[in-house]
Each structure stands twice: as C-alpha cells, then as structure tokens.
Coordinates of C-alpha atoms in Angstrom, one line a residue:
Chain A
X120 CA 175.7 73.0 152.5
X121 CA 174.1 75.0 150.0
X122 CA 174.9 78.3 151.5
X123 CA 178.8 76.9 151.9
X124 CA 178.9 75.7 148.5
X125 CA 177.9 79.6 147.2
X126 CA 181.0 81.2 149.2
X127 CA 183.0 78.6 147.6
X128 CA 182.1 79.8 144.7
X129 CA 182.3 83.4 145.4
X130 CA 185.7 82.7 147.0
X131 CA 186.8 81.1 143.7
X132 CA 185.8 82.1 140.6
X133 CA 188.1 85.0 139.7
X134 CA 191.0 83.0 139.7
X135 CA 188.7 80.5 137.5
X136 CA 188.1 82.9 134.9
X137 CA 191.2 84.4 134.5
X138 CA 192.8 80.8 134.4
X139 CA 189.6 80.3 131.5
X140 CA 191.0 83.3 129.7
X141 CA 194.7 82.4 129.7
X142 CA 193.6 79.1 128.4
X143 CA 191.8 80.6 125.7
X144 CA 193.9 83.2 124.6
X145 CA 196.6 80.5 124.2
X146 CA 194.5 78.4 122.7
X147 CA 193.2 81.4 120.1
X148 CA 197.2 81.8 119.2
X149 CA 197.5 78.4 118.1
X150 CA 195.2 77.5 116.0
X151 CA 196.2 81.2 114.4
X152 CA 199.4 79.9 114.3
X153 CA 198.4 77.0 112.7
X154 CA 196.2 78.6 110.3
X155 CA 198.9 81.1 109.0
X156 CA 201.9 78.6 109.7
X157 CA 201.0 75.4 107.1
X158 CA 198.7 72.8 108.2
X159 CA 200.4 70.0 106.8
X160 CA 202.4 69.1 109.7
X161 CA 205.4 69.1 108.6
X162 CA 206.2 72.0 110.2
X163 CA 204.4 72.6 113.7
X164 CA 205.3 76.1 114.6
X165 CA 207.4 76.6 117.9
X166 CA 204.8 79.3 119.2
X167 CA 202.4 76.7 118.7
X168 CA 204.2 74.1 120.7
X169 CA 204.8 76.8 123.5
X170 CA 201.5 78.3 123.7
X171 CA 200.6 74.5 124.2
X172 CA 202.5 74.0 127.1
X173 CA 200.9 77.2 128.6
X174 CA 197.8 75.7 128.3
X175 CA 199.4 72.3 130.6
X176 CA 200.7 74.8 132.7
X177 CA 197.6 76.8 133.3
X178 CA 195.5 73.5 133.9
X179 CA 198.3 72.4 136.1
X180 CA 197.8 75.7 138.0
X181 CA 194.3 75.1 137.9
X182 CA 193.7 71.8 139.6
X183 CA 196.9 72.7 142.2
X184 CA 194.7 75.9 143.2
X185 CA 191.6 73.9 143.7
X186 CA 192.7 71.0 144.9
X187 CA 194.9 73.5 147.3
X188 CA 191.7 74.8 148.8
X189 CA 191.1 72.4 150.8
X190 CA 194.6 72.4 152.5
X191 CA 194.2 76.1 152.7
X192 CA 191.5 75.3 155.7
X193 CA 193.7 72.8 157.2
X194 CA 196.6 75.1 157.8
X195 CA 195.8 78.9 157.5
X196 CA 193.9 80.8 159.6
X197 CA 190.8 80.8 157.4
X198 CA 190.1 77.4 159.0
X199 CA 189.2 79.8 161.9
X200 CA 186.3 80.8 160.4
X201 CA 185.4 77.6 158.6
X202 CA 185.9 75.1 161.2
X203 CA 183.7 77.2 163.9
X204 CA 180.8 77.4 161.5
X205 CA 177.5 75.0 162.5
X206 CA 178.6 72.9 159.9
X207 CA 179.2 69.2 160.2
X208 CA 182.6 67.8 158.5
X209 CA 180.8 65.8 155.5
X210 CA 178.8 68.9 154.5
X211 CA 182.2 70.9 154.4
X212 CA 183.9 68.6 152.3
X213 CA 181.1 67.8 150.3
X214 CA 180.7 71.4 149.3
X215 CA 184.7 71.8 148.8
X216 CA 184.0 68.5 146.8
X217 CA 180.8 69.6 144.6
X218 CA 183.1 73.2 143.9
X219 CA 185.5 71.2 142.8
X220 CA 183.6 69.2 140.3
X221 CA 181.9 71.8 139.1
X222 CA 184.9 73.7 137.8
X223 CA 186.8 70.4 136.5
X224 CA 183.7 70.1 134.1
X225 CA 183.4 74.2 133.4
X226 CA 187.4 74.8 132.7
X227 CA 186.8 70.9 130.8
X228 CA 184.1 72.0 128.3
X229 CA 184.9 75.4 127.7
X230 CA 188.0 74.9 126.2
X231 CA 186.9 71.7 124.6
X232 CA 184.0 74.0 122.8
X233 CA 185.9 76.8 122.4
X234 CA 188.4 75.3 120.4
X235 CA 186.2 73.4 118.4
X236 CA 183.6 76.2 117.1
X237 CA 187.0 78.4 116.8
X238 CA 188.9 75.2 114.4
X239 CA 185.4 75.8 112.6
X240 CA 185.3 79.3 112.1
X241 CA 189.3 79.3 110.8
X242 CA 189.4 75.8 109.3
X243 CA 186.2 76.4 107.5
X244 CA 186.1 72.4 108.8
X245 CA 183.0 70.7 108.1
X246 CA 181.7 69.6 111.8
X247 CA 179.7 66.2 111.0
X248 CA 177.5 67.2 114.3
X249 CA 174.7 64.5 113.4
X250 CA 177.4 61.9 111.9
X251 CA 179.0 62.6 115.7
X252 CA 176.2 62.0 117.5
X253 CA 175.1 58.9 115.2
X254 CA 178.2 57.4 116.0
X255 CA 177.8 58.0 119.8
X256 CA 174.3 56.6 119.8
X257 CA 175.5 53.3 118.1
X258 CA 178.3 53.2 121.1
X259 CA 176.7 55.0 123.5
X260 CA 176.6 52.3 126.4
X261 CA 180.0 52.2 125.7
X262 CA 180.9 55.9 125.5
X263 CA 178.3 56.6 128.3
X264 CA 180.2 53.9 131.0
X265 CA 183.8 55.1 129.8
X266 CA 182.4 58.9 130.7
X267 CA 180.8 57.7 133.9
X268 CA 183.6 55.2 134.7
X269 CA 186.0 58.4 134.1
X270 CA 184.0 61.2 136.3
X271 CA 183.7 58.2 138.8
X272 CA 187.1 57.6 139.1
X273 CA 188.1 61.1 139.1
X274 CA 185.9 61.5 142.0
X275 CA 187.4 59.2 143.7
X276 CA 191.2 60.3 143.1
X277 CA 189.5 63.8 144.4
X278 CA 188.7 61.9 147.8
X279 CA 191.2 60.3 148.1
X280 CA 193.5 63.4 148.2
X281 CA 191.5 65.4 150.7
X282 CA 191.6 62.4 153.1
X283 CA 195.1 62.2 152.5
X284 CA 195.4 66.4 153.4
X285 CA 193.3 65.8 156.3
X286 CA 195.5 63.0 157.6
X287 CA 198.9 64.1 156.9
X288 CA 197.5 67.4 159.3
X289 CA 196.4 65.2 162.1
X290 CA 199.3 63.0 161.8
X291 CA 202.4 65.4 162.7
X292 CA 200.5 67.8 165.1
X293 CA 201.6 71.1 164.2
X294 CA 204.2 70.3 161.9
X295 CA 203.6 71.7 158.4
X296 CA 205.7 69.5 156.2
X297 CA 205.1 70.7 152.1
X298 CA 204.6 67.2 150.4
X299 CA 203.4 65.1 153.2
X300 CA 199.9 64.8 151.7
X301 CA 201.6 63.8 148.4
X302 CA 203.1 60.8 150.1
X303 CA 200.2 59.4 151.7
X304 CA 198.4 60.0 148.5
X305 CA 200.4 57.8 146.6
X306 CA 200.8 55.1 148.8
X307 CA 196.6 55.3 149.5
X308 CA 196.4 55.2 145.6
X309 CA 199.0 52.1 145.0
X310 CA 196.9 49.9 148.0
X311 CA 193.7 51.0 146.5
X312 CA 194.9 50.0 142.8
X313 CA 196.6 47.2 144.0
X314 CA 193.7 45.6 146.1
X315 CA 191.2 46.6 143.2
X316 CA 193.1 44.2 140.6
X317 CA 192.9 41.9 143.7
X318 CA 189.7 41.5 143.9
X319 CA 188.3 41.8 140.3
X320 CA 191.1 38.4 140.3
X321 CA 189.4 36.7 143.3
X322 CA 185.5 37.5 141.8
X323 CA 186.4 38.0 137.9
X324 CA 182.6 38.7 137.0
X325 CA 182.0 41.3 134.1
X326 CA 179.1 42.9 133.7
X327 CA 178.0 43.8 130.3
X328 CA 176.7 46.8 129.9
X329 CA 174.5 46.0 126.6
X330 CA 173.0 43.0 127.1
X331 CA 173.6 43.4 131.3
X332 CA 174.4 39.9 131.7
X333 CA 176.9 39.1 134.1
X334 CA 180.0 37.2 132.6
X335 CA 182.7 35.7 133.9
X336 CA 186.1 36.5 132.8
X337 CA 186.7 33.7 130.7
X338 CA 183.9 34.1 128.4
X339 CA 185.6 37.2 127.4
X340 CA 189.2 36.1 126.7
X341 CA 188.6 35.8 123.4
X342 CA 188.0 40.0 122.7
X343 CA 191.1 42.4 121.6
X344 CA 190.4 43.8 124.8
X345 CA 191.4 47.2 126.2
X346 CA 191.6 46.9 130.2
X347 CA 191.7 50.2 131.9
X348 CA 192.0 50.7 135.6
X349 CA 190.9 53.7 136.0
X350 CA 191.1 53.9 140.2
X351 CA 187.1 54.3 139.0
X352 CA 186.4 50.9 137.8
X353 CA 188.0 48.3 135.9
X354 CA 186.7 48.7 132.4
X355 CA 187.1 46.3 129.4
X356 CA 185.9 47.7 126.0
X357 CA 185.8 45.1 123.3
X358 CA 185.4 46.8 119.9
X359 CA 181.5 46.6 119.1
X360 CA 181.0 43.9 122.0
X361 CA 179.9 46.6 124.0
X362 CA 181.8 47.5 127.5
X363 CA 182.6 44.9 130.4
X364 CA 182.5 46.3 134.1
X365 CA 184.4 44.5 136.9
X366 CA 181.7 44.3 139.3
X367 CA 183.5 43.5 142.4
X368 CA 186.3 46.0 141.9
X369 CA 183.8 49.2 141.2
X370 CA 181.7 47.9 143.9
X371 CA 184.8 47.8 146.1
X372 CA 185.9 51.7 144.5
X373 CA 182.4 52.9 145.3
X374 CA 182.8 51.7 148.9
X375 CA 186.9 53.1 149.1
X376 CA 185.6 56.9 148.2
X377 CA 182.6 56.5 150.6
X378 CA 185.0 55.7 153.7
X379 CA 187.5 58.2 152.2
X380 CA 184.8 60.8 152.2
X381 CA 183.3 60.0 155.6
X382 CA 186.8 59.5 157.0
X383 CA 188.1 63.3 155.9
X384 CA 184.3 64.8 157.1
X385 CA 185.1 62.8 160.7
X386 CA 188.4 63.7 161.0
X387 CA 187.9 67.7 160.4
X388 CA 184.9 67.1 162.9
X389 CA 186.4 65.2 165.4
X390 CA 190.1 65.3 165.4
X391 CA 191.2 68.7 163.9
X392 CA 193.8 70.3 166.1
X393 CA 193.9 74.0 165.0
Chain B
X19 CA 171.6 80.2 188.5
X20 CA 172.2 77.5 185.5
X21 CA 175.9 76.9 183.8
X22 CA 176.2 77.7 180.4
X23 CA 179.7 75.8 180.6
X24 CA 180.8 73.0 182.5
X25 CA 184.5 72.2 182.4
X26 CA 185.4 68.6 184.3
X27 CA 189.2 67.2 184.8
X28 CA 190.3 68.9 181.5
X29 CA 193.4 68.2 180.2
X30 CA 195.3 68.9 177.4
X31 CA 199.1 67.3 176.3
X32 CA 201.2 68.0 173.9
X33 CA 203.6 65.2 173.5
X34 CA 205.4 65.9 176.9
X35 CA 204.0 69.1 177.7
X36 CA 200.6 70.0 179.8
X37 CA 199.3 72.5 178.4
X38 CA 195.8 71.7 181.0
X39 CA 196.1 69.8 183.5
X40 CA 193.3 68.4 184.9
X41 CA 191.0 71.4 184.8
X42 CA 187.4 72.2 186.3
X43 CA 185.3 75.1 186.0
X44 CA 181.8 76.2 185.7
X45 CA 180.6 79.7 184.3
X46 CA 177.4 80.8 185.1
X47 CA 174.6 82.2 182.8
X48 CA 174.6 85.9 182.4
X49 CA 178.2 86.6 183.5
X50 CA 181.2 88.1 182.1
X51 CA 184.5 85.9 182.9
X52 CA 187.6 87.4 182.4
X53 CA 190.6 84.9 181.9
X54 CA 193.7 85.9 183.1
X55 CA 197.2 84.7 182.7
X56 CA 200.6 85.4 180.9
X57 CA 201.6 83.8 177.5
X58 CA 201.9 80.0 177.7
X59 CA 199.4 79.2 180.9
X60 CA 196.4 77.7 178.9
X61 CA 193.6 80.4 177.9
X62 CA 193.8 79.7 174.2
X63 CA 194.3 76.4 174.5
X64 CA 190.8 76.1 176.8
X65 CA 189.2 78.6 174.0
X66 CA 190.0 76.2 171.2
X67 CA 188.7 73.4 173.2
X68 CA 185.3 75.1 173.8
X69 CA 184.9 76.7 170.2
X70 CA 185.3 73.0 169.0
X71 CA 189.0 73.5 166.5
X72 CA 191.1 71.8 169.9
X73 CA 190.1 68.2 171.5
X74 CA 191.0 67.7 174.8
X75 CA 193.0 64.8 175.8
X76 CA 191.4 64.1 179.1
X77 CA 188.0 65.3 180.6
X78 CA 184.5 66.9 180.0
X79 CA 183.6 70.3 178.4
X80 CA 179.7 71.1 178.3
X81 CA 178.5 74.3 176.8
X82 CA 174.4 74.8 177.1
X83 CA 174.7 70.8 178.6
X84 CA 176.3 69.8 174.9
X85 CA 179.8 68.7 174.1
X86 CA 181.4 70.8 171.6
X87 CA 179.8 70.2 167.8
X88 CA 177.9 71.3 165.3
X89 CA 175.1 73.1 167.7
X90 CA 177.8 74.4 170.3
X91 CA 178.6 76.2 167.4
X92 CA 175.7 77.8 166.5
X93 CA 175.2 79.7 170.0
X94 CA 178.5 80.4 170.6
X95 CA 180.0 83.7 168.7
X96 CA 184.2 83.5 168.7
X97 CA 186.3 86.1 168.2
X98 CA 189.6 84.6 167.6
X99 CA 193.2 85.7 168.3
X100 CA 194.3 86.0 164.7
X101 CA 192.9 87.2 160.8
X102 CA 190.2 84.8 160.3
X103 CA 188.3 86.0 157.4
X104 CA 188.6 84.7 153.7
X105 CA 191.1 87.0 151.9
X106 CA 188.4 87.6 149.1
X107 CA 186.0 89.1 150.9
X108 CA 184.9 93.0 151.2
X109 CA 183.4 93.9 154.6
X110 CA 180.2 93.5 153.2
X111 CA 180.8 90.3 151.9
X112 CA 181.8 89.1 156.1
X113 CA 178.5 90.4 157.1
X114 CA 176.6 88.7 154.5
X115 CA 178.7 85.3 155.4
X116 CA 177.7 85.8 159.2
X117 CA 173.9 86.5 158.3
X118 CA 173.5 83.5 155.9
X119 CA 175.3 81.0 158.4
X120 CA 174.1 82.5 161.5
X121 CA 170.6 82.7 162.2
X122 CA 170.9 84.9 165.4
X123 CA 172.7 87.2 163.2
X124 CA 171.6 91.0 163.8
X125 CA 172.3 92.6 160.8
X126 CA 170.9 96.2 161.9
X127 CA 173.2 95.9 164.6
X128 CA 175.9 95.2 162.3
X129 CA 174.9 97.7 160.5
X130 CA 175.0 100.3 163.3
X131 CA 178.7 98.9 164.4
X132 CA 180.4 99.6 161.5
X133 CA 179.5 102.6 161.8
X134 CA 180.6 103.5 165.2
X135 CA 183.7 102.1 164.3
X136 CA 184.1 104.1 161.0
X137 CA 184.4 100.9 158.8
X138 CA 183.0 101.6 155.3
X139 CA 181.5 98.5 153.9
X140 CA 183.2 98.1 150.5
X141 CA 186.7 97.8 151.8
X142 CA 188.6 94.8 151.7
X143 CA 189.5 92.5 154.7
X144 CA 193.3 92.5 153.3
X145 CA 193.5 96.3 152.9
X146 CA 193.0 97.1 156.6
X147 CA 195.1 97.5 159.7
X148 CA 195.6 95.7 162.2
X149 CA 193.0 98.2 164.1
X150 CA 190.6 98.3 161.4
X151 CA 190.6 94.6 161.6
X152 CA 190.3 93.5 165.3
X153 CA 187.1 96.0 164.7
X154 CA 185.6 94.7 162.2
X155 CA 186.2 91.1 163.4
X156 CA 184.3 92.4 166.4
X157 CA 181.5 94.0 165.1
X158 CA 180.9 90.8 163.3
X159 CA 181.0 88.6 166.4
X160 CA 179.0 91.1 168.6
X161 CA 176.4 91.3 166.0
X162 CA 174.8 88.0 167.0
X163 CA 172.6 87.4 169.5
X164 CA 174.9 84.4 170.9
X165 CA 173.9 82.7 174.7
X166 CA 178.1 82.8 175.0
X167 CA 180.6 85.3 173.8
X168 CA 184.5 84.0 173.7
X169 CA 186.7 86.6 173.1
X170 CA 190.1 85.7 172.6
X171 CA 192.9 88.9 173.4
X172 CA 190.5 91.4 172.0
X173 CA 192.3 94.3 172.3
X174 CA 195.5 92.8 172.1
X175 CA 197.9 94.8 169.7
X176 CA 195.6 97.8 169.1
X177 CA 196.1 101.8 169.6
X178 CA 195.0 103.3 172.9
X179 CA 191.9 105.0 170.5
X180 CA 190.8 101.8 168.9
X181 CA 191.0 99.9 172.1
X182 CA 188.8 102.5 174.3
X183 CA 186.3 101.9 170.6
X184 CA 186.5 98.1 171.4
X185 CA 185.7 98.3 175.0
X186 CA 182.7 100.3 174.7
X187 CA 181.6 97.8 171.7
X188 CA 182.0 95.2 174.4
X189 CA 179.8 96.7 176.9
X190 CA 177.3 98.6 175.0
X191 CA 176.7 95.7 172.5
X192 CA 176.5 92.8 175.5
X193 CA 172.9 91.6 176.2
X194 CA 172.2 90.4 180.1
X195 CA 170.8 87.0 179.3
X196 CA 174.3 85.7 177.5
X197 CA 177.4 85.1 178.8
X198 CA 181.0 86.5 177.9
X199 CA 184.6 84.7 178.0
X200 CA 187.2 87.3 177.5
X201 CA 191.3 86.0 177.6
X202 CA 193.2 88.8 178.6
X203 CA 196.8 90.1 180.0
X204 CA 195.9 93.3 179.7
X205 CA 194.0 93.4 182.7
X206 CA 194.0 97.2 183.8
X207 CA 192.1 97.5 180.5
X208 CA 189.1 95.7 180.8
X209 CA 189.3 94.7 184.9
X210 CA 186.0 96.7 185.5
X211 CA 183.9 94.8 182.6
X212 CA 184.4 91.3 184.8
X213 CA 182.0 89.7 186.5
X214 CA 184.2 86.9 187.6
X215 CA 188.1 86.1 187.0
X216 CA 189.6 83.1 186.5
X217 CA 193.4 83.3 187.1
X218 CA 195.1 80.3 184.8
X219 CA 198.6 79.3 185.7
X220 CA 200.2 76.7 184.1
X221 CA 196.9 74.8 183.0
X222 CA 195.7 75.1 186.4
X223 CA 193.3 77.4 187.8
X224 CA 194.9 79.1 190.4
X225 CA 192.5 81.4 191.7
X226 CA 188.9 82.3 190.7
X227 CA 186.0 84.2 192.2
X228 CA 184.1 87.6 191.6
X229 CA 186.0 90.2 190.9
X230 CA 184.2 93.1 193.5
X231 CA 185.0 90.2 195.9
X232 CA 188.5 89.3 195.2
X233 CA 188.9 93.2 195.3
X234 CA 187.3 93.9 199.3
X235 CA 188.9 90.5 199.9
X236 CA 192.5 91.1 198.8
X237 CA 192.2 95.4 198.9
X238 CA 193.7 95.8 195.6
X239 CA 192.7 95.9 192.3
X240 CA 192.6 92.7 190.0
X241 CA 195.2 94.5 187.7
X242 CA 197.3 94.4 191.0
X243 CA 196.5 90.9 192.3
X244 CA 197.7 89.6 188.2
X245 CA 201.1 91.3 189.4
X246 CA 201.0 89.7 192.7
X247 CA 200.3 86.1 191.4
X248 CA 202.2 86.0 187.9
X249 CA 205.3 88.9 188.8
X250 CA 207.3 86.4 190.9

C-alpha cells in the first residue's frame, strides 16, 4: 500500500501546491488590505471580502479534486491501470483514504500558520503562545476529544462518500449519471445521523472524559450543554465539566466507517464492472 | 501439457443481452492464442473477465488454477484496448510504476524497448500519439516476465510502420515458457504469430484449433477462413 500511497502522492501534489499558493496569496492580500484599509471594522474592505471568498472557493476546489480522485478510477480509463494492479480493494482505498487525509491536514495547517505568523509580522500582535498553550492544557481533555471527535468524524464522512461513489457505479451498470453519488450520500448520511441519535436515546450513557466514569444522561441534565453530532460522535461539552462522549453512538460510528470502508474495498474487488 | 487458463460455462449478460454464452476453453502453457472475431462477439468482454475489471455472470475462469484476484494479477501482464496510464506521468515515471508494483518487472528490457521504439523517457504520456502510445503501453507490458500475456487489439489504429514495430516487439520480446492472448480483427497482420485461434461469434466459440492445422485442414489461410466464417 505503501508504494500506492507514493504515486498518490506523485499524482497529486502539483495541483496541491498551487491550490496552497492561491490560498496564500489571497490570504497575503487581505490582511494587506486590512492593514492599510482601517482595522476597526467599520469598514471591511470589499477586496477583502472577495479575496475571502477565493479562499472558499479554492478549498471548495480542493476537497472536489480530492475527493474526485477516487471517482476518477471508477469511471476513466485510469481505473485500467489501477484496478489490474496486485492490489486488494481495502489497500486501494486505504491509500486513496490516507492521501486524502494527509492533504486535509497540510492545506488545514498551512494556512492556519501562515496566517497567523503573517497577522504577527503586520499586526505587530502580541501572540500569547505560552498563555495559548496554558489554556489548552487546563482544557485539554476537552480540546483533545473535540479534535479527535472532529478528525473522526471527518473520516468517516470521507468513507462514507467513497462507498457511496463505489455504489452509485455498480448500481446503474454503465450508466454515468453526474450526481448519483451525491444522492446516495445524503440519504447514507441522514440514516447514519438519524440511527446515531437513535441509539445514544435507547443507551444514553456518557462517558466522561476527565474523570472516565461512565454517566448516564440524566446526571448531566443539569450542564448548559453544547450537543454536537458530529456524524463522528455525539459530543457534550459542559463548560469546565470536562467533555461527555455518547458511548453507544461513537461505538456504533466507529463500526458504520469500518463496514463503509470494507464495503467500498469489496466492492472495487469483487463487483467492479469496467 | 498444463492449462494456464481454464474457462468453464462462461457467461456474461447484460440486462437482456449475452454478451457469453455459456463459454469453455482451455489454453495451454507456452502457446500463443489468437482471438478472432468482429466488433460485438465477446473478446473484450472475456479479456475483462480474466484480467479481473469484468465478473462473469455464470461459470468458472481459472488462470494458473486461481480465480481472478489479487495474484491472477501479479502473473498476468495486460495490455488494454484504451489510454490507461495516469495523465501525470512522464514515460519514465510508467516504468518506474511497473517496476515498483511488479516484481517480474525487467527494467533493462524496458530499457532496451524504448529504445527500439524511439520513445525518449522524459516525454509525457498525454503529449504522444496514438502510435507513440500503443508502443509505449507495450513496451511496458512486454517488459515483464508474466506466465500469460493478454493483449487486447494491439495494433489496432496504428500506421503500417508502427504496427510492423509492434509485431516484432511481440515476437522478439515473447519468452517460450509463458503464454500469450492476443484479440484481433486484423488477422492478416499477426495470423503467422498464432499458435492456436479461437474464432468467437456471438459469445460462442465457433471454431478453435491450431492454426498450421486449420490451414492443411481447410487450405486457406486463417485471414481467409475469418472471411469465410464472419463475411456472410
């Protein structure tokens, strides 16, 4: 997988970079913008604004070309090549999967840290980087979970849309219908959303993440609660009472984007029709 | 001698259409199979099927005694009927894909191909013909040291000049102890590089046998015999 992961890669990372330095540059022209065009709001310059939506735009780009990889092998001719290697399904999808990941996190924290060491350099902003990391340590269970409930969830959505490519191409043989995949996706999503609030209802157990006791749901009515489904997990933060996990909802998640994954891996394995 | 494929009551449908209908075949070790027949009687569709990107409907297809997976496809070396190669990729990029994924990948070979057909190894897959291409997929496929060969239309759509290049890529690059598949309707072209011929006519095998025999047997040529069976 390691070798497929590399040609991945290779195959990808041009577009990556220049979609890195669009997002940049824009990024550069705004907070130049900002700089030289007041910075007390009033008056949030229009090149700013625009430049702003080039950076959506860019990312929208982004995730359409990565997540448009893998349909690439399901209906162009490079699935020729990639279908008829000695690979099994999982490891192709797993390395389309990793690839993925990797540049969600790159295109993620480069413009994050970009744009923060630039507001530094213009701004002349004091960065509190202990005061930051103070703060994260004294939440950190609860920063750490929301991050991992996040990349979790986000994993998941990923798997879920690759088993919906893969179906919507076995499902009308030969038929290439644009948004097929989109529909199936949505309607996957909704059952998977809808039978996670299901079951965290039917088995309302939290667990805690700072003291890891296991509560149930009533012993937490009485927090100003934030609930989040996050197709991940559902996560409760009370402020300062540290984070609540539905454990049979992320336990029923974790299973969902196992099946989804071994489900796309067996179906390019077994049922592909090229 | 041993079968290096063994095809049993295949069949193939597409809603209402056959596209194999109940097919058997074996192919012996060692030889070079030609499979003849016009557009729409059933060679790619068996191709897919053994390369493992088809699934049959009906029936059993063993290649080296295994069904079609993950080790079928590490002995068998494909040449497909269409641009297969990632868009990316330089030529040197293709033979570096082939050597890292294929272990019985002969690089000096490879090597040694691209220069007899006068491919330079820093030009793009998208920048060449249609010529330039078929070679180069070739040389790639030929440069393993695969038990079976399937050649789908190789010389399909090339210049006279490129397709005498091809053929003697075939046969000087073809080692005794694996076996070759080759679809064709070009027959008169690559007749004398069959060991055996499979005629295919509407998902059926019509005719098969060994070619020097059909030849004494019928007294024509097999180029001849193709008219005969598919001209009515």
């Amino acid at each position: 997988m390691g070798k497929y992961i590399k040609y991945e890669i290779k195959g990808s990372y041009k577009v990556i970079l220049g979609i890195l330095a669009i997002v940049l540059i824009a990024s550069t022209v705004i907070q130049v913008n900002v700089r030289t065009g007041g910075f007390d709001g009033s008056r949030f310059p229009l090149v700013a604004f625009l430049f702003s939506l080039t950076i959506f735009g860019t990312f929208l780009t982004a995730f359409l070309f990565i997540v448009g990889s893998f349909r690439k092998e399901l209906y162009e001719d490079r699935g020729y090549l990639t279908f008829t290697l000695p690979l099994t399904g999982n490891q192709i999808v797993g390395g389309k999967l990793i690839v993925a990941i990797m540049w969600f996190i790159v295109l993620g924290f480069v413009t994050l840290l970009y744009n923060i060491f630039l507001a530094k350099i213009l701004f002349d902003i004091y960065l509190p980087f202990k005061e930051m990391f103070d703060v994260f340590n004294t939440f950190s269970k609860e920063a750490i979970t929301f991050i991992i409930t996040a990349f979790i969830g986000g994993v998941i959505t990923l798997i879920l849309i690759y088993f919906s490519m893969a179906l919507s191409r076995v499902s009308i043989r030969n038929k290439k219908i644009g948004g097929l995949w989109f529909i199936i996706f949505l309607i996957l999503n909704a059952l998977v959303a809808y039978f996670n609030v299901k079951i965290n209802g039917l088995i309302p157990y939290y667990l805690n993440l700072n003291t890891l006791e296991i509560t149930h749901l009533k012993g937490l009515e009485y927090l100003p609660n934030i609930t989040m489904n996050m197709n991940g997990a559902s996560i409760t933060m009370g402020t300062g009472e540290g984070a609540f996990i539905g454990i049979a909802g992320m336990i029923y998640n974790l299973v969902v984007g196992i099946v989804a994954f071994l489900g796309t891996g067996y179906i390019i394995e077994n049922k592909i029709d090229l | 001698m041993r079968n290096i494929v063994e095809i049993k009551g295949l069949s193939k449908s597409y809603f209402n259409k056959k596209a194999l209908n109940n097919l058997a075949l074996n192919i012996e070790e060692g030889k070079v199979v030609g499979i003849l027949g016009p557009n729409g009687s059933g060679k790619t569709t068996l191709i897919k099927i053994l390369t493992g990107i088809l699934r049959e409907t009906k029936g059993e297809v063993l290649i080296d005694g295994h069904e079609p997976g993950v080790y079928t496809k590490s002995i068998v070396s494909y040449l497909p009927d269409r641009n297969f190669l990632y868009n990316w990729m330089t030529i040197q990029d293709a033979l570096s894909f082939y050597k890292d994924f294929y272990k019985d990948f002969n690089e000096k070979r490879a090597y040694e191909l691209l220069d007899f057909m006068k491919l330079k190894r820093d030009m793009k897959v998208t920048s060449l013909s249609k010529g330039m291409t078929e070679k180069l997929n070739l040389t790639l496929v030929l440069s393993r040291n695969a038990k079976l060969y399937i050649l789908d239309e190789p010389i399909a759509g090339v210049d006279p000049v490129a397709r005498d290049q091809i053929l003697d890529a075939i046969i000087n690059n073809y080692n005794e102890n694996s076996s070759m598949i080759i679809t064709t309707h070009l027959v008169r072209d690559m007749e004398n590089i069959f060991d055996d011929v499979v005629f295919l006519r509407e998902g059926e095998v019509y005719l098969t046998g060994n070619a020097e025999t059909l030849r004494e047997e019928k007294g024509m040529q097999i180029d001849e015999l193709y008219k005969e069976i598919f001209g009515e």
